[in-house]
mmCIF file of C-alpha atoms in Angstrom:
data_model
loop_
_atom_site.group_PDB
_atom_site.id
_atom_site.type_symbol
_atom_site.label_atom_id
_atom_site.label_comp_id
_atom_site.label_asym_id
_atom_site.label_seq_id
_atom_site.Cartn_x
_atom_site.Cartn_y
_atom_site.Cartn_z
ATOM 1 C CA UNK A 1 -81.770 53.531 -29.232
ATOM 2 C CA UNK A 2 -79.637 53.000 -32.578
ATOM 3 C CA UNK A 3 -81.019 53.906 -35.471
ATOM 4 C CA UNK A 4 -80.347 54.211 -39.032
ATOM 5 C CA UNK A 5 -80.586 56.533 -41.821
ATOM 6 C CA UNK A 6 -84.313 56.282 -42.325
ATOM 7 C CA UNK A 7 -84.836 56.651 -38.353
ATOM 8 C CA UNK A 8 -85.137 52.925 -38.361
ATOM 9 C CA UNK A 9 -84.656 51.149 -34.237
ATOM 10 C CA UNK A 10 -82.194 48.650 -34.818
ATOM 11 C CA UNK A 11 -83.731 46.973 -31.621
ATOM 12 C CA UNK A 12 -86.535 46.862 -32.724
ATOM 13 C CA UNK A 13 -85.993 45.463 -36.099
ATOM 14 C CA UNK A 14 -83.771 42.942 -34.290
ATOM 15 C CA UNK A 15 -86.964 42.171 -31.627
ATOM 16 C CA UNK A 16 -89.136 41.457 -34.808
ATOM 17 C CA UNK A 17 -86.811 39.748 -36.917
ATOM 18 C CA UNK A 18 -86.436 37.037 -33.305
ATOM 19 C CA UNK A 19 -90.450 36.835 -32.974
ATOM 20 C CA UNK A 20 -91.359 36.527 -36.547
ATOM 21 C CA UNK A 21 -88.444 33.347 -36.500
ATOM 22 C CA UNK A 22 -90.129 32.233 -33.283
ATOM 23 C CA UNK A 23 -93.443 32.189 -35.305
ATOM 24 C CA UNK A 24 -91.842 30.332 -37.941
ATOM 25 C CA UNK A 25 -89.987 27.678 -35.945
ATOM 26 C CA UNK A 26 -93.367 26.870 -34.231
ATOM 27 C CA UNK A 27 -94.768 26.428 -38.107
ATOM 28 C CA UNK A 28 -91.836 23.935 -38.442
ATOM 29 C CA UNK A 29 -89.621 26.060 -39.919
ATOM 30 C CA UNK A 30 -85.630 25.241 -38.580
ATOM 31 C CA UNK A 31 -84.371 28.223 -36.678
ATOM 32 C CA UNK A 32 -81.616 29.527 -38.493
ATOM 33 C CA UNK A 33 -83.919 30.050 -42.500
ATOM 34 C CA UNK A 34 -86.206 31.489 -40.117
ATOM 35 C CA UNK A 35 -84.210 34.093 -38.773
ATOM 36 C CA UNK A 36 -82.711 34.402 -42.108
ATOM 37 C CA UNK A 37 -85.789 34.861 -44.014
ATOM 38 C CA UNK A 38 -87.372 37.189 -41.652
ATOM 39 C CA UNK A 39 -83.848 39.385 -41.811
ATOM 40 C CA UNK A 40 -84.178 39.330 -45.800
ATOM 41 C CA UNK A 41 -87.882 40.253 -44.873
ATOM 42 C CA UNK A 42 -87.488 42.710 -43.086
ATOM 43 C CA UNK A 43 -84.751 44.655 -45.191
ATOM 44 C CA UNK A 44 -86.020 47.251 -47.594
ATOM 45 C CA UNK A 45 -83.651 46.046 -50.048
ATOM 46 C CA UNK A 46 -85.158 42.697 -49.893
ATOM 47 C CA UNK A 47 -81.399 41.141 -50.646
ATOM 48 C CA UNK A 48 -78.806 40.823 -47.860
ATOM 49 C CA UNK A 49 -74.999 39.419 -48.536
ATOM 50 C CA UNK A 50 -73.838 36.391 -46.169
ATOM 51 C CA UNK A 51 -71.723 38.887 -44.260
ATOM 52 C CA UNK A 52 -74.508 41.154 -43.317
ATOM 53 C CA UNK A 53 -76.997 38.233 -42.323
ATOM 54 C CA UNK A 54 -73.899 37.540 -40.562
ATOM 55 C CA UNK A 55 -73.253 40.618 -38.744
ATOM 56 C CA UNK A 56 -77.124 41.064 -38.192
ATOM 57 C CA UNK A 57 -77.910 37.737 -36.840
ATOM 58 C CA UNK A 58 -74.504 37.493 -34.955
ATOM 59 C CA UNK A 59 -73.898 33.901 -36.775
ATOM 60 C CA UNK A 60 -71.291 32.210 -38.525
ATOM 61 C CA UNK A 61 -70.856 32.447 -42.064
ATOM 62 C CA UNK A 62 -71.144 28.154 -42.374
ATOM 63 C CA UNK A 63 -74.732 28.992 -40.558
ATOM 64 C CA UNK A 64 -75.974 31.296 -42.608
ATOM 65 C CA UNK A 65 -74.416 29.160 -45.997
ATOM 66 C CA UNK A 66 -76.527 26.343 -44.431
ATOM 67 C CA UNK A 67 -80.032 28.209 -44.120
ATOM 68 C CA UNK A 68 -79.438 29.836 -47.289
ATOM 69 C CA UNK A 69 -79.515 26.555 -49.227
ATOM 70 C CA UNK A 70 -82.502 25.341 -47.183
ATOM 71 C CA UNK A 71 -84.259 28.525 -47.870
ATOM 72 C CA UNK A 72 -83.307 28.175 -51.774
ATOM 73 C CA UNK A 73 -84.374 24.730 -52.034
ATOM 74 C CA UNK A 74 -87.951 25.962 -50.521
ATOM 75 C CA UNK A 75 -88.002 28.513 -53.316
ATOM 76 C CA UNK A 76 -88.032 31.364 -50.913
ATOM 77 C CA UNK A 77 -85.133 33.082 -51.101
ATOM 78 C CA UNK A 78 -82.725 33.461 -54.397
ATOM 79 C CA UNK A 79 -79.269 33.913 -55.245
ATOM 80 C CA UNK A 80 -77.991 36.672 -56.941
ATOM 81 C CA UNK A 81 -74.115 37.901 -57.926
ATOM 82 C CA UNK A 82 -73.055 41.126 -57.133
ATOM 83 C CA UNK A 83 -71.875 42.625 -60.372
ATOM 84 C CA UNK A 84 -68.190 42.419 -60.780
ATOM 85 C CA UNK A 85 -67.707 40.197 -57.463
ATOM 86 C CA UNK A 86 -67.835 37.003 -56.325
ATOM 87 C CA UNK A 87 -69.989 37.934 -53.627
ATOM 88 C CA UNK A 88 -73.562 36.505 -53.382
ATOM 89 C CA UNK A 89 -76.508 38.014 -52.145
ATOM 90 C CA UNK A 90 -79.379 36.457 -50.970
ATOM 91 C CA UNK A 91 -82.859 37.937 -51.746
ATOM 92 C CA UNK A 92 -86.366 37.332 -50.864
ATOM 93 C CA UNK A 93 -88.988 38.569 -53.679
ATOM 94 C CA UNK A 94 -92.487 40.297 -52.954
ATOM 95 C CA UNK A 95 -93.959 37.226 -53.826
ATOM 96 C CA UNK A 96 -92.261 34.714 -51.801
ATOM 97 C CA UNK A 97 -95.316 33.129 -50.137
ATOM 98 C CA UNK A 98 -96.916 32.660 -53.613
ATOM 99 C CA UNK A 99 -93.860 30.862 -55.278
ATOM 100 C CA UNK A 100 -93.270 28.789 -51.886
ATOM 101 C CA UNK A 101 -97.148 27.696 -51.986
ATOM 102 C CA UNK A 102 -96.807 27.064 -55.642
ATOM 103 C CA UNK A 103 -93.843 25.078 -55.477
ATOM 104 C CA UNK A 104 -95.550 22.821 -52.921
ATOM 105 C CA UNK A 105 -97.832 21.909 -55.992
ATOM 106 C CA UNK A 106 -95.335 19.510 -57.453
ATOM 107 C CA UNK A 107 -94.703 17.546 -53.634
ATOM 108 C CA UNK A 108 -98.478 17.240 -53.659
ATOM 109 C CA UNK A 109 -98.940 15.654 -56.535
ATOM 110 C CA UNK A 110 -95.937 13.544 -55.796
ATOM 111 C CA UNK A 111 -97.722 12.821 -52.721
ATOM 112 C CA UNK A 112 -101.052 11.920 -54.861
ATOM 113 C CA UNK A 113 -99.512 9.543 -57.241
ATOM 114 C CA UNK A 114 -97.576 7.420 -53.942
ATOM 115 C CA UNK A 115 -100.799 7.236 -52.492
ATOM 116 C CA UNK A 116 -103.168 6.742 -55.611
ATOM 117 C CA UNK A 117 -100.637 3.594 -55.742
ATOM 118 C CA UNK A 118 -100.870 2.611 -52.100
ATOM 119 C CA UNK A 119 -104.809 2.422 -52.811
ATOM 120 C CA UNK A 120 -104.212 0.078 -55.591
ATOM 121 C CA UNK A 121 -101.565 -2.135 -53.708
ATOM 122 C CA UNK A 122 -103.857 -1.971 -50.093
ATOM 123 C CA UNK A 123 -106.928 -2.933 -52.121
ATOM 124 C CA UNK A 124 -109.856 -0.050 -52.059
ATOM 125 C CA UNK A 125 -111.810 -2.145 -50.146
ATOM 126 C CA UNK A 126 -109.818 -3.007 -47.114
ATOM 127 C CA UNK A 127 -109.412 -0.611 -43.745
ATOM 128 C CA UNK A 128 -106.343 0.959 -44.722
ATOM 129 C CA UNK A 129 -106.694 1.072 -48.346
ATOM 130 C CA UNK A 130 -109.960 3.239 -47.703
ATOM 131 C CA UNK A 131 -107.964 5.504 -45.243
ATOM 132 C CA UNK A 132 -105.383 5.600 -48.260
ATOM 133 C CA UNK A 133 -107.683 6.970 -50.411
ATOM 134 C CA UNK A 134 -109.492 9.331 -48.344
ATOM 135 C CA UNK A 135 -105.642 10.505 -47.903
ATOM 136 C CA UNK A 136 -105.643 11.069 -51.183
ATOM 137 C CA UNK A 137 -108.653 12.661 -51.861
ATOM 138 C CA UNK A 138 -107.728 15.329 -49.497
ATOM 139 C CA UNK A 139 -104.635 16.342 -51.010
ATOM 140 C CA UNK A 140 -106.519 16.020 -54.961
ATOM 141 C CA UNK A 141 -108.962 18.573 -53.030
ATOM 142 C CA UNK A 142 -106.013 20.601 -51.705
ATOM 143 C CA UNK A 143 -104.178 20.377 -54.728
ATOM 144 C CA UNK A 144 -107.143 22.361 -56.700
ATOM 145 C CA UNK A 145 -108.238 24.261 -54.250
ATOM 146 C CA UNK A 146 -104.262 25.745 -53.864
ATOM 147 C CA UNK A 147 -104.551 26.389 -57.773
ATOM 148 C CA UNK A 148 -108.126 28.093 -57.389
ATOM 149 C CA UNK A 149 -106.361 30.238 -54.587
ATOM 150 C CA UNK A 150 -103.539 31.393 -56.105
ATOM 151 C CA UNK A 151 -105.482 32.475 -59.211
ATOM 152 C CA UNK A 152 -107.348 34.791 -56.800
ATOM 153 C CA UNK A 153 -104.348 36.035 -55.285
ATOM 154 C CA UNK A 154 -102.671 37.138 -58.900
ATOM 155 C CA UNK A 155 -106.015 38.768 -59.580
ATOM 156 C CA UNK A 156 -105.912 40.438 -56.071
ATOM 157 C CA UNK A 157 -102.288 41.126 -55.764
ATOM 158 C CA UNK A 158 -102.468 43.177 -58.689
ATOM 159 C CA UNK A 159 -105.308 44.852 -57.563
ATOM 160 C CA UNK A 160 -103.418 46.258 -54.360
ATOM 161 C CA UNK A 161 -99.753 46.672 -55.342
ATOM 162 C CA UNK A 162 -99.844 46.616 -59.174
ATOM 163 C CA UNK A 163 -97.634 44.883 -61.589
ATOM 164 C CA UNK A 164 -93.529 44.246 -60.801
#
């Protein structure tokens, strides 16, 4: 058993950091953010360079560039500069799941106006432009119901851990 300074099991971080990705790939996640993200996880830092995801992961450097960018564009992980290098790090912030979900608010109601539209060209009244618009009534319902959530969570997150 290798461990580190804080009496950490390497193999055992490694073991989660594999079955966490498994549980993300399986939420249709791709495989390399998800082992990515559950290595920034799983780091008490929180921020990882692209030669320690590297080194962690065993993966090349053009991997980990790749599921960094996919993981940025999902708002779940962010770029930072070291100070004084050209080095990047990558980090994943406490509330990760909150800005992912929240960001997800904009595709909805992307979603909502294509389909509000597919309604009007379908016709309300016809077979699919009634399955249109129950289509979008779920996502409208979503859509608030997300907002009403993550009002709660603020309220509750504080509660438990505070303010950053």
């Amino acid at each position: 058993m290798t461990t580190d300074a804080v009496g950490r099991d390497h193999e055992a971080v490694s073991q989660f950091v594999e079955s966490f990705a498994a549980q993300l790939v399986e939420a249709g996640m791709q495989r390399m953010p998800a082992r990515i993200f559950a290595a920034l996880l799983s780091s008490d830092s929180g921020t990882l360079t692209s030669a320690e995801l590297g080194e962690q992961l065993q993966v090349s450097p053009a991997a980990v560039s790749g599921g960094v960018r996919y993981l940025a564009q999902q708002h779940m992980v962010a770029r930072e500069r070291e100070p004084g290098s050209r080095r990047e790090r990558y980090r994943v912030h406490s509330n990760q799941w909150y800005e992912a979900l929240t960001n997800r608010e904009a595709v909805i109601k992307r979603w909502e106006h294509a389909l509000r539209e597919g309604v009007n060209s379908l016709g309300p009244q016809t077979p699919a432009g009634r399955r249109m618009a129950e289509t979008l009534s779920f996502f409208e319902f979503v859509d608030g119901e997300i907002a009403q959530m993550m009002e709660r969570w603020r309220v509750r997150r504080e509660e438990l851990f505070g303010t950053d």
